[in-house]
PDB file of C-alpha atoms in Angstrom:
ATOM      1  CA  UNK A   1      42.578  15.610   2.864  1.00 47.00           C
ATOM      2  CA  UNK A   2      38.893  16.081   0.957  1.00 48.00           C
ATOM      3  CA  UNK A   3      36.156  17.564   2.908  1.00 42.00           C
ATOM      4  CA  UNK A   4      32.086  17.300   1.456  1.00 42.00           C
ATOM      5  CA  UNK A   5      30.721  20.285   0.817  1.00 44.00           C
ATOM      6  CA  UNK A   6      27.739  21.219   3.185  1.00 40.00           C
ATOM      7  CA  UNK A   7      24.908  21.491   0.224  1.00 39.00           C
ATOM      8  CA  UNK A   8      25.589  18.050  -0.341  1.00 43.00           C
ATOM      9  CA  UNK A   9      23.808  14.997   1.432  1.00 46.00           C
ATOM     10  CA  UNK A  10      24.389  10.889   1.735  1.00 49.00           C
ATOM     11  CA  UNK A  11      22.662   8.521   1.733  1.00 54.00           C
ATOM     12  CA  UNK A  12      18.590   8.188   0.627  1.00 55.00           C
ATOM     13  CA  UNK A  13      16.144  10.938   0.384  1.00 60.00           C
ATOM     14  CA  UNK A  14      14.216  10.534   3.341  1.00 75.00           C
ATOM     15  CA  UNK A  15      10.047  11.637   2.435  1.00 83.00           C
ATOM     16  CA  UNK A  16       8.613  13.709   4.646  1.00 82.00           C
ATOM     17  CA  UNK A  17       4.181  12.923   5.613  1.00 85.00           C
ATOM     18  CA  UNK A  18       4.382   9.710   3.440  1.00 91.00           C
ATOM     19  CA  UNK A  19       1.715   8.042   6.263  1.00 91.00           C
ATOM     20  CA  UNK A  20      -1.327   6.139   5.797  1.00 91.00           C
ATOM     21  CA  UNK A  21      -3.011   2.959   4.123  1.00 92.00           C
ATOM     22  CA  UNK A  22      -1.236   2.033   0.804  1.00 93.00           C
ATOM     23  CA  UNK A  23       1.274   5.321   1.055  1.00 94.00           C
ATOM     24  CA  UNK A  24       5.035   4.504   1.254  1.00 94.00           C
ATOM     25  CA  UNK A  25       8.283   5.954   0.309  1.00 94.00           C
ATOM     26  CA  UNK A  26      10.374   4.969  -2.927  1.00 94.00           C
ATOM     27  CA  UNK A  27      13.425   6.343  -3.684  1.00 91.00           C
ATOM     28  CA  UNK A  28      12.872   9.921  -1.810  1.00 91.00           C
ATOM     29  CA  UNK A  29       8.753  10.091  -3.229  1.00 92.00           C
ATOM     30  CA  UNK A  30       5.811   9.032  -1.196  1.00 94.00           C
ATOM     31  CA  UNK A  31       4.014   6.626  -3.242  1.00 94.00           C
ATOM     32  CA  UNK A  32       0.428   5.250  -3.451  1.00 94.00           C
ATOM     33  CA  UNK A  33       1.087   2.115  -4.426  1.00 94.00           C
ATOM     34  CA  UNK A  34      -2.008  -0.121  -6.951  1.00 92.00           C
ATOM     35  CA  UNK A  35      -4.249  -2.726  -4.387  1.00 90.00           C
ATOM     36  CA  UNK A  36      -4.022  -5.460  -6.264  1.00 90.00           C
ATOM     37  CA  UNK A  37      -7.172  -7.976  -5.086  1.00 90.00           C
ATOM     38  CA  UNK A  38      -6.088 -11.829  -3.686  1.00 89.00           C
ATOM     39  CA  UNK A  39      -9.614 -12.771  -3.365  1.00 88.00           C
ATOM     40  CA  UNK A  40     -12.527 -12.850  -1.027  1.00 89.00           C
ATOM     41  CA  UNK A  41     -13.166 -14.494   2.535  1.00 91.00           C
ATOM     42  CA  UNK A  42     -15.655 -14.794   5.146  1.00 92.00           C
ATOM     43  CA  UNK A  43     -14.522 -14.347   9.012  1.00 93.00           C
ATOM     44  CA  UNK A  44     -16.896 -14.805  12.371  1.00 94.00           C
ATOM     45  CA  UNK A  45     -20.513 -14.173   8.991  1.00 92.00           C
ATOM     46  CA  UNK A  46     -18.501 -11.261   8.194  1.00 93.00           C
ATOM     47  CA  UNK A  47     -17.275 -11.394   4.283  1.00 91.00           C
ATOM     48  CA  UNK A  48     -14.687  -9.595   3.646  1.00 93.00           C
ATOM     49  CA  UNK A  49     -12.247  -8.821   0.760  1.00 91.00           C
ATOM     50  CA  UNK A  50      -8.577  -9.675   0.752  1.00 92.00           C
ATOM     51  CA  UNK A  51      -6.052  -6.934  -0.496  1.00 92.00           C
ATOM     52  CA  UNK A  52      -2.576  -5.621  -1.272  1.00 94.00           C
ATOM     53  CA  UNK A  53      -0.421  -3.530  -2.426  1.00 95.00           C
ATOM     54  CA  UNK A  54       2.649  -2.784  -4.869  1.00 95.00           C
ATOM     55  CA  UNK A  55       4.861  -0.151  -5.632  1.00 96.00           C
ATOM     56  CA  UNK A  56       6.614   0.306  -8.212  1.00 95.00           C
ATOM     57  CA  UNK A  57      10.327  -1.096  -6.718  1.00 96.00           C
ATOM     58  CA  UNK A  58       7.822  -3.562  -6.408  1.00 96.00           C
ATOM     59  CA  UNK A  59       7.752  -3.627  -2.573  1.00 96.00           C
ATOM     60  CA  UNK A  60       3.962  -6.125  -0.818  1.00 96.00           C
ATOM     61  CA  UNK A  61       2.272  -4.790   2.060  1.00 95.00           C
ATOM     62  CA  UNK A  62       1.685  -6.804   4.242  1.00 95.00           C
ATOM     63  CA  UNK A  63      -1.827  -8.692   3.040  1.00 94.00           C
ATOM     64  CA  UNK A  64      -5.306  -5.384   4.406  1.00 93.00           C
ATOM     65  CA  UNK A  65      -9.267  -7.349   4.824  1.00 92.00           C
ATOM     66  CA  UNK A  66     -11.560  -4.677   3.756  1.00 90.00           C
ATOM     67  CA  UNK A  67     -15.331  -5.680   5.101  1.00 91.00           C
ATOM     68  CA  UNK A  68     -18.314  -5.730   1.702  1.00 87.00           C
ATOM     69  CA  UNK A  69     -21.988  -6.770   1.096  1.00 85.00           C
ATOM     70  CA  UNK A  70     -21.937 -10.389   0.419  1.00 83.00           C
ATOM     71  CA  UNK A  71     -23.328 -10.234  -2.979  1.00 81.00           C
ATOM     72  CA  UNK A  72     -20.282  -7.144  -4.602  1.00 76.00           C
ATOM     73  CA  UNK A  73     -17.488  -8.924  -5.778  1.00 76.00           C
ATOM     74  CA  UNK A  74     -14.047  -6.952  -4.750  1.00 78.00           C
ATOM     75  CA  UNK A  75     -12.907  -4.013  -6.530  1.00 66.00           C
ATOM     76  CA  UNK A  76     -10.691  -2.328  -6.643  1.00 57.00           C
ATOM     77  CA  UNK A  77     -12.894   1.288  -5.986  1.00 51.00           C
ATOM     78  CA  UNK A  78     -13.871  -0.293  -2.909  1.00 52.00           C
ATOM     79  CA  UNK A  79     -10.803   0.751  -1.569  1.00 55.00           C
ATOM     80  CA  UNK A  80     -10.660   4.100   0.570  1.00 54.00           C
ATOM     81  CA  UNK A  81      -6.402   5.580   1.454  1.00 50.00           C
TER      82      UNK A  81
END
């Protein structure tokens, strides 16, 4: 009979307190993804920049919208995670 020492943990490490927009647990490390802008759209007269996040394991988030001034371009600095 082979027994596993109690100090060994099997499986993928789990992140604690890894939450909020743009954050995701990747291989046991809480990462802030890179925001990638995909365009600009108008919904009900309001201008929005569309973007998603991508992480080191190449996983992509669902799209996000951020309201912007119609005269501004979509810039990464506009995101405040």
